[in-house]
Short mmCIF file of C-alpha atoms in Angstrom, two decimals:
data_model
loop_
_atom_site.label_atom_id
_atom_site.label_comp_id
_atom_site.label_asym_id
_atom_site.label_seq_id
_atom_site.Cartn_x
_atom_site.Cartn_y
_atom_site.Cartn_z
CA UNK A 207 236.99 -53.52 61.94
CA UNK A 208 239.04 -50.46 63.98
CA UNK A 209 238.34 -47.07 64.10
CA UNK A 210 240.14 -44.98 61.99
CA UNK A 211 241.61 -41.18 62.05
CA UNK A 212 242.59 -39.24 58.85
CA UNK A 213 244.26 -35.63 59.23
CA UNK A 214 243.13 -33.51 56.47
CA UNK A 215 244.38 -30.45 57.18
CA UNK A 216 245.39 -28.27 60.42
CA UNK A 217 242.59 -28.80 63.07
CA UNK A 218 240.59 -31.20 60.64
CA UNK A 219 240.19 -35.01 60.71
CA UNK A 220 238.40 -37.42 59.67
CA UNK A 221 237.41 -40.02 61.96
CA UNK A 222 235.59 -43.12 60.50
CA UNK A 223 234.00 -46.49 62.09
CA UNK A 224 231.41 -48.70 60.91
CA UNK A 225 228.64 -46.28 59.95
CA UNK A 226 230.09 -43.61 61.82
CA UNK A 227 231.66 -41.39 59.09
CA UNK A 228 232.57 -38.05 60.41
CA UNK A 229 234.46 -35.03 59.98
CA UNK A 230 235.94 -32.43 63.14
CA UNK A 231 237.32 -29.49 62.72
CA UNK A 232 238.40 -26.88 65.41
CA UNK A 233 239.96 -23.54 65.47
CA UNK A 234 241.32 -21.73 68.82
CA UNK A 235 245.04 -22.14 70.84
CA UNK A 236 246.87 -24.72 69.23
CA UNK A 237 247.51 -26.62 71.92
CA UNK A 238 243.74 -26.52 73.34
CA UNK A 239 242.65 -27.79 69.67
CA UNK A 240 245.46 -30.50 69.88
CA UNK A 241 244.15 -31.86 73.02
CA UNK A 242 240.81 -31.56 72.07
CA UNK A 243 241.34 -33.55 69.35
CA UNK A 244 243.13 -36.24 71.38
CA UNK A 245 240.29 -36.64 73.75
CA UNK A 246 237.47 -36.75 71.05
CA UNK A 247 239.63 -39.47 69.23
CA UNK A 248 239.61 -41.38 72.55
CA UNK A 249 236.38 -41.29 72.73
CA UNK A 250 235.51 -41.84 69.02
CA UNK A 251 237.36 -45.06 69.39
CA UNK A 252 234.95 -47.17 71.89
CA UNK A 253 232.06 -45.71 71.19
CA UNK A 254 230.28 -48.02 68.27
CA UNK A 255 231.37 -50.91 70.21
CA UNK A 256 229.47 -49.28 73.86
CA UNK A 257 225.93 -48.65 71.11
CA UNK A 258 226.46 -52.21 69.44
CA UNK A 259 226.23 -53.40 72.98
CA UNK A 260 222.68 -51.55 73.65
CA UNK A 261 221.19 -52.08 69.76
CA UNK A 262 218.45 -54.24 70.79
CA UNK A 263 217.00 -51.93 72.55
CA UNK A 264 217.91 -48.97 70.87
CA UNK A 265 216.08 -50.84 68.20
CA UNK A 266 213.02 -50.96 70.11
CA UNK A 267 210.20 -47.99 70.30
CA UNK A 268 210.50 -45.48 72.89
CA UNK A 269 207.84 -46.65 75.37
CA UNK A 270 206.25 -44.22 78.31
CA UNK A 271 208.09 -46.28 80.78
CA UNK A 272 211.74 -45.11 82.40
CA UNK A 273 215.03 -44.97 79.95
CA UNK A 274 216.43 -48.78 79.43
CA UNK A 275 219.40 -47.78 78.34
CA UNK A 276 223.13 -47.28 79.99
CA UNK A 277 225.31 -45.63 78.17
CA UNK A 278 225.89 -42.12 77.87
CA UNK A 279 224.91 -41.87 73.75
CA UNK A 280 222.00 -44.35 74.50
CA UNK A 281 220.09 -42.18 76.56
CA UNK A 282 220.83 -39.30 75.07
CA UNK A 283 219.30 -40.90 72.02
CA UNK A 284 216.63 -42.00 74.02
CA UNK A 285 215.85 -38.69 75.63
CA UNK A 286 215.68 -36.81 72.17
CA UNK A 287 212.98 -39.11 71.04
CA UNK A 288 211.00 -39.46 73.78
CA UNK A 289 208.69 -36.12 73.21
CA UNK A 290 207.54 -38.02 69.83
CA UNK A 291 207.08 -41.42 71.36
CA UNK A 292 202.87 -40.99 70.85
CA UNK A 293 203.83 -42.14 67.19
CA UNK A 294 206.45 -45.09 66.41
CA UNK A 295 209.98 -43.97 67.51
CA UNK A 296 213.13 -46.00 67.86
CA UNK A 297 215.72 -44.03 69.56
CA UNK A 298 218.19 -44.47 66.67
CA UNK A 299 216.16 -41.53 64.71
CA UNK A 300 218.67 -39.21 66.85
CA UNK A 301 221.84 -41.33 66.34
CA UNK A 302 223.86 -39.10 64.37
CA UNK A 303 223.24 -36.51 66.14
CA UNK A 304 223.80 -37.65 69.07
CA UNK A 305 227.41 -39.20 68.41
CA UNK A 306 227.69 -35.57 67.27
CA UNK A 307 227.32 -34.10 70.25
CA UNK A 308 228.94 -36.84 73.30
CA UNK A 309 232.62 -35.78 70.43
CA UNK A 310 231.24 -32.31 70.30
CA UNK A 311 231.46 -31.89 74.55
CA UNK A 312 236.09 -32.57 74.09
CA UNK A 313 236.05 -29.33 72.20
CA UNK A 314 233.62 -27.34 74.81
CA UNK A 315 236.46 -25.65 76.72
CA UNK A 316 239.13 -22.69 77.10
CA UNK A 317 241.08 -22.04 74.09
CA UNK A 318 238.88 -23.35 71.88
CA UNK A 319 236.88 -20.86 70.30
CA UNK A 320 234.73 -22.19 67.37
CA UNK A 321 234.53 -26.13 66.49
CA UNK A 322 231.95 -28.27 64.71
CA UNK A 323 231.33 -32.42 64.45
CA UNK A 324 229.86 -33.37 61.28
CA UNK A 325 228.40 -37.07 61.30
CA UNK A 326 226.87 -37.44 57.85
CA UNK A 327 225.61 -33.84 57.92
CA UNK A 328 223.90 -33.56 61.11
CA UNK A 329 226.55 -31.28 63.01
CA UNK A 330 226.84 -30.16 66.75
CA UNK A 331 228.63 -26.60 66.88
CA UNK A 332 230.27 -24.80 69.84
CA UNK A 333 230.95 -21.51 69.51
CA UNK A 334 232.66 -19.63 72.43
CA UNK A 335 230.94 -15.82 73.53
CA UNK A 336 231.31 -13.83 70.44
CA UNK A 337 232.07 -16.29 67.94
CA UNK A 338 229.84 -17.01 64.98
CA UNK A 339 229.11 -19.69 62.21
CA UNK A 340 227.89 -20.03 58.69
CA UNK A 341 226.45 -23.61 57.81
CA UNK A 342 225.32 -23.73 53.68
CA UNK A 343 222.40 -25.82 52.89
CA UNK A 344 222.34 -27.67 49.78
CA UNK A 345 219.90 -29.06 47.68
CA UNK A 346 219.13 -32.28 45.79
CA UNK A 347 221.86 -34.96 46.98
CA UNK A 348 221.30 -36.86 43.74
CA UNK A 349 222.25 -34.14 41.87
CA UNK A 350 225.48 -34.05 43.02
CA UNK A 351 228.34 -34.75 40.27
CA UNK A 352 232.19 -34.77 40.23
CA UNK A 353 232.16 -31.39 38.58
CA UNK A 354 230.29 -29.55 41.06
CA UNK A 355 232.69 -31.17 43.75
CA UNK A 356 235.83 -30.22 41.90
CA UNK A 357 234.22 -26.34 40.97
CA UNK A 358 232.82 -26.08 44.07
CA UNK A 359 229.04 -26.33 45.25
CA UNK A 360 226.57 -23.31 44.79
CA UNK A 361 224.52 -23.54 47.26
CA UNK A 362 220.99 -22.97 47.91
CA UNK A 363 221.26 -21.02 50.95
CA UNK A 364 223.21 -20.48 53.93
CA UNK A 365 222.47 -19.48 58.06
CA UNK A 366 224.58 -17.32 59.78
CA UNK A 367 224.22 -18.61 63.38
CA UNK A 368 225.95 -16.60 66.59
CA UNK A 369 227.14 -17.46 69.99
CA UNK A 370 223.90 -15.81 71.23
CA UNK A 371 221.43 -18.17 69.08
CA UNK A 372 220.46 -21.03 70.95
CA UNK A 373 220.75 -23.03 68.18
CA UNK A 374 224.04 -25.47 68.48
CA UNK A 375 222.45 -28.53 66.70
CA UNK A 376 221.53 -29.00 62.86
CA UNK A 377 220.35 -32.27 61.20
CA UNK A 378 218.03 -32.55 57.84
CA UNK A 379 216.16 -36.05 57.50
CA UNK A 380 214.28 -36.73 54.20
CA UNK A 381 213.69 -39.43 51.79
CA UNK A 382 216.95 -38.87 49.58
CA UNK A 383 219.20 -39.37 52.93
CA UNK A 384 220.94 -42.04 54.26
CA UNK A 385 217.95 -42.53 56.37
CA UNK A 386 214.54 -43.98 55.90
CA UNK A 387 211.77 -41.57 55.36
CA UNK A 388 208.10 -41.93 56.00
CA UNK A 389 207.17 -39.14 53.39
CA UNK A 390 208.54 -37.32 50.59
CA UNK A 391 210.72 -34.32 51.44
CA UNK A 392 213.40 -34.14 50.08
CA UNK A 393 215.06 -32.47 52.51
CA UNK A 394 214.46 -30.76 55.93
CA UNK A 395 216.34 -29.23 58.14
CA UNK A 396 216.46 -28.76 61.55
CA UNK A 397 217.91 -26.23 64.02
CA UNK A 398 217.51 -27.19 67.81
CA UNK A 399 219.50 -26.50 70.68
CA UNK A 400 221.40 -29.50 70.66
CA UNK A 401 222.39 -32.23 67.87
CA UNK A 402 219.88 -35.00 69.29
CA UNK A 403 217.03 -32.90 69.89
CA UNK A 404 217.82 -31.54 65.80
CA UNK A 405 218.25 -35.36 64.67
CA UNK A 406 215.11 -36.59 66.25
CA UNK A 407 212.72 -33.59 64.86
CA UNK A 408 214.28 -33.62 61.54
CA UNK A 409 212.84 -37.20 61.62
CA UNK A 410 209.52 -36.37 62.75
CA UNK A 411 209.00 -33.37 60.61
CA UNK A 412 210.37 -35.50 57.54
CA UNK A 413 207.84 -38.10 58.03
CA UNK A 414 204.87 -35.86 58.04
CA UNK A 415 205.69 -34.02 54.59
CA UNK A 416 203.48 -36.43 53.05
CA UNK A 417 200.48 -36.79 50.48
CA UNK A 418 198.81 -40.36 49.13
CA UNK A 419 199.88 -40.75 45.66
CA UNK A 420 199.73 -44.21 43.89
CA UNK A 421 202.74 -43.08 41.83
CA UNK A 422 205.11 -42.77 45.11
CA UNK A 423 206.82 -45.83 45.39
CA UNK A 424 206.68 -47.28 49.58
CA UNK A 425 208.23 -50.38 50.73
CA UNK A 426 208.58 -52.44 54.10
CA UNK A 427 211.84 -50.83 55.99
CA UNK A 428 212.96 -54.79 56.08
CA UNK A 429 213.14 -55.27 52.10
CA UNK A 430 215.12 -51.85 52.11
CA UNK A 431 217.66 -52.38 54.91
CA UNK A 432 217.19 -56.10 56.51
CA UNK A 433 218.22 -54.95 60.28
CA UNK A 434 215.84 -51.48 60.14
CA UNK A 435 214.48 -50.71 63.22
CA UNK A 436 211.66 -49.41 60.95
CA UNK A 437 210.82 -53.42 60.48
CA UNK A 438 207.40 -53.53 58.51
CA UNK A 439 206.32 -50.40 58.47
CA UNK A 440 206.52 -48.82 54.47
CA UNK A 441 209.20 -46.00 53.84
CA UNK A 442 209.84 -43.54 50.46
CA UNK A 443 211.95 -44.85 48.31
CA UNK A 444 210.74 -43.11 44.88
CA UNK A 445 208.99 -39.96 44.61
CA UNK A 446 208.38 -39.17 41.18
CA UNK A 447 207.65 -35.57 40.03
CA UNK A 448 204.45 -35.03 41.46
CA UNK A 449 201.89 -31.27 40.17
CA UNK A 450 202.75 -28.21 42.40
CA UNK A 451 199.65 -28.51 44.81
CA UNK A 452 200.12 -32.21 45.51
CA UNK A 453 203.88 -31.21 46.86
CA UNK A 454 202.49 -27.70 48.49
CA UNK A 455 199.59 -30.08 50.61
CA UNK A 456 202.84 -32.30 51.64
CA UNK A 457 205.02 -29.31 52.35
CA UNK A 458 201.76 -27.53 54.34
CA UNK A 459 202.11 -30.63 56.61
CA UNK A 460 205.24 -30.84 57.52
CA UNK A 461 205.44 -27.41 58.41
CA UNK A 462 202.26 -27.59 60.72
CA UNK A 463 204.03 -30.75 62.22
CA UNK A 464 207.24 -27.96 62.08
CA UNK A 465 205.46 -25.55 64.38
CA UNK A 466 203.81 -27.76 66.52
CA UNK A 467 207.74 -28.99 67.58
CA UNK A 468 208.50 -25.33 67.68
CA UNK A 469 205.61 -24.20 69.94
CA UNK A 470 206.77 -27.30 71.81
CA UNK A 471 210.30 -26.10 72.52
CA UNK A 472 211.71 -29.25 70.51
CA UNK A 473 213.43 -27.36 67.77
CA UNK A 474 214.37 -23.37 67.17
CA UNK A 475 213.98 -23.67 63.08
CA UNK A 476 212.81 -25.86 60.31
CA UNK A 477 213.71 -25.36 56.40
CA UNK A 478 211.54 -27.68 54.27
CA UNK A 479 212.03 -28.47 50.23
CA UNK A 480 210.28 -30.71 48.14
CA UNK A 481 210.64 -30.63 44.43
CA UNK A 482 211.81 -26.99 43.97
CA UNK A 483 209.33 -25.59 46.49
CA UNK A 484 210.54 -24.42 50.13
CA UNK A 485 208.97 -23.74 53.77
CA UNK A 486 210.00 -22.84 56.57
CA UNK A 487 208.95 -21.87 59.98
CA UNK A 488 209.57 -18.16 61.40
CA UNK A 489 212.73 -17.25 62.37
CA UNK A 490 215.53 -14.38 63.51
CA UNK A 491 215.55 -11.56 60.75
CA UNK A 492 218.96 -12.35 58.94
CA UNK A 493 219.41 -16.20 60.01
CA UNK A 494 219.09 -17.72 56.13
CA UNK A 495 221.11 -15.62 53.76
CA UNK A 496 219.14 -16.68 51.26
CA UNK A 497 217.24 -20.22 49.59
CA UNK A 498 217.77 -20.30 45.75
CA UNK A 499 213.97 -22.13 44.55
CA UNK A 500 214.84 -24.45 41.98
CA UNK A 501 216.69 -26.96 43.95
CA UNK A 502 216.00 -29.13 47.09
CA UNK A 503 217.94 -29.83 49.97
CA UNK A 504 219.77 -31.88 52.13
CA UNK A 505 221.80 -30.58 54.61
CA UNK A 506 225.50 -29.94 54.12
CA UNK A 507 228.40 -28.15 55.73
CA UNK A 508 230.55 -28.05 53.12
CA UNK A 509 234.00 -28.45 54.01
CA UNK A 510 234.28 -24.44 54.80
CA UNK A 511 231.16 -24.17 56.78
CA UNK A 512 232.97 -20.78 59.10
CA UNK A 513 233.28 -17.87 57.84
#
């Protein structure tokens, strides 16, 4: 198995390895784009093999003691989950993001002006003085069909973020994802200051929108995925519709767990939906254009996330 490159149109690829499944795009001087692009492809290339190398212990909980790891992406992963180790923690809950952002660094640098790594739809942005981004948020994966990809999505809401935000990290974790979930959100997402620090709360917050039901379906990480870091411990994976207050009491928790983070300095923002109903923590007048109710959502920069 090789890494793999894909242009798919000027200043956009898609690079693909493994798990790794992500999309680049940059805009600035031609040239510094083209180079850009060169060095994030070098690095793209080596980089499952230098975590495969590591996956034992990136496996393994985030302890009190001093960082285990060696590589670059290891610690980085480590580092992001460390704040949240009083509850079980492997550092691969910041993965994605974190692959985000070691690509995300070839693009931080004159000439380029706006660019943005996508790894499953947690995304590291740079955005040079001035420049601004808007990243949609969509609802409901599993309601996603071949006509709303050929008409185009509507989406449930969108943030308009700015060079002057210190926001350059958004992930969403929830029990729909491609990710194991302790509770029942179906999406939430996160806006930190960097990719890993976004990945890692998205988890945590995730986890705690949660309510006992007997009708939610849990099973052991292991019968879901046989190599989870998770191992025993039981994660969503059915959530049938459950009566407004049961999925408000979920919702009130993970945004409590939301603010604590925020208080904490560990993210800037946190958008929570469950079943049609939304929360979110305070934020900049003007930073979500708007979040249609009705929907859900997991995360998504949708092919034109600038604008």
């Amino acid at each position: 198995m090789q890494a793999t490159r894909q242009l798919l149109s000027p200043g956009r690829w898609h690079l693909q390895h493994g798990p790794m499944d992500i999309i680049v795009q940059a805009e600035g001087d031609a040239l510094a784009v083209a180079a850009a692009h060169a060095r994030a492809w070098v690095r793209f290339e080596g980089l499952l093999q230098e975590l495969v190398r590591e996956l034992p212990a990136l496996r393994a909980p985030v302890g009190e003691g001093e960082c285990p790891l060696q590589g670059p992406v290891a610690r980085r992963m480590w580092q992001a989950c460390r704040p949240f180790r009083q509850d079980f923690i492997t550092p691969m809950a910041a993965v994605a993001g974190s692959v985000a952002q070691e690509l995300l660094s070839c693009y931080v640098v004159d000439g380029v002006r706006r660019a943005w790594v996508n790894n499953g739809g947690d995304i590291a942005l740079h955005l040079a003085a001035g420049e601004t981004a808007r990243v949609g948020v969509y609802a409901d994966i599993a309601a996603l069909d071949a006509a709303q990809l050929q008409q185009g999505l509507l989406l449930d809401g969108a943030f308009s973020i700015a060079s002057t935000m210190p926001v350059r990290g958004i992930a969403t974790s929830g029990w729909r994802g491609r990710s194991h979930s302790l509770g029942i959100a179906d999406s939430v997402t996160i806006l930190a200051t960097t990719a890993a620090q976004a990945d890692a709360a998205a988890t945590v917050v995730a986890n705690a929108v949660n309510v006992q039901d007997a009708r939610i379906v849990r099973r052991p990480a292991w019968e879901v995925k046989d190599d989870s870091d998770l191992g025993s411990i039981p994660v969503t994976v059915d959530v049938p519709q459950l009566p407004a207050a049961l999925v408000r009491q979920a919702l009130q928790a993970g945004l409590e767990k939301a603010q604590e983070l925020q208080a904490g300095g560990h993210l800037w923002y946190a958008l929570l939906s469950c079943q049609g109903q939304w929360m979110a923590t305070p934020s900049a007048t003007g930073l979500l254009e708007h979040a249609a109710p009705g929907k859900s959502g997991a995360v998504i920069e949708v092919g034109s996330v600038f604008a």
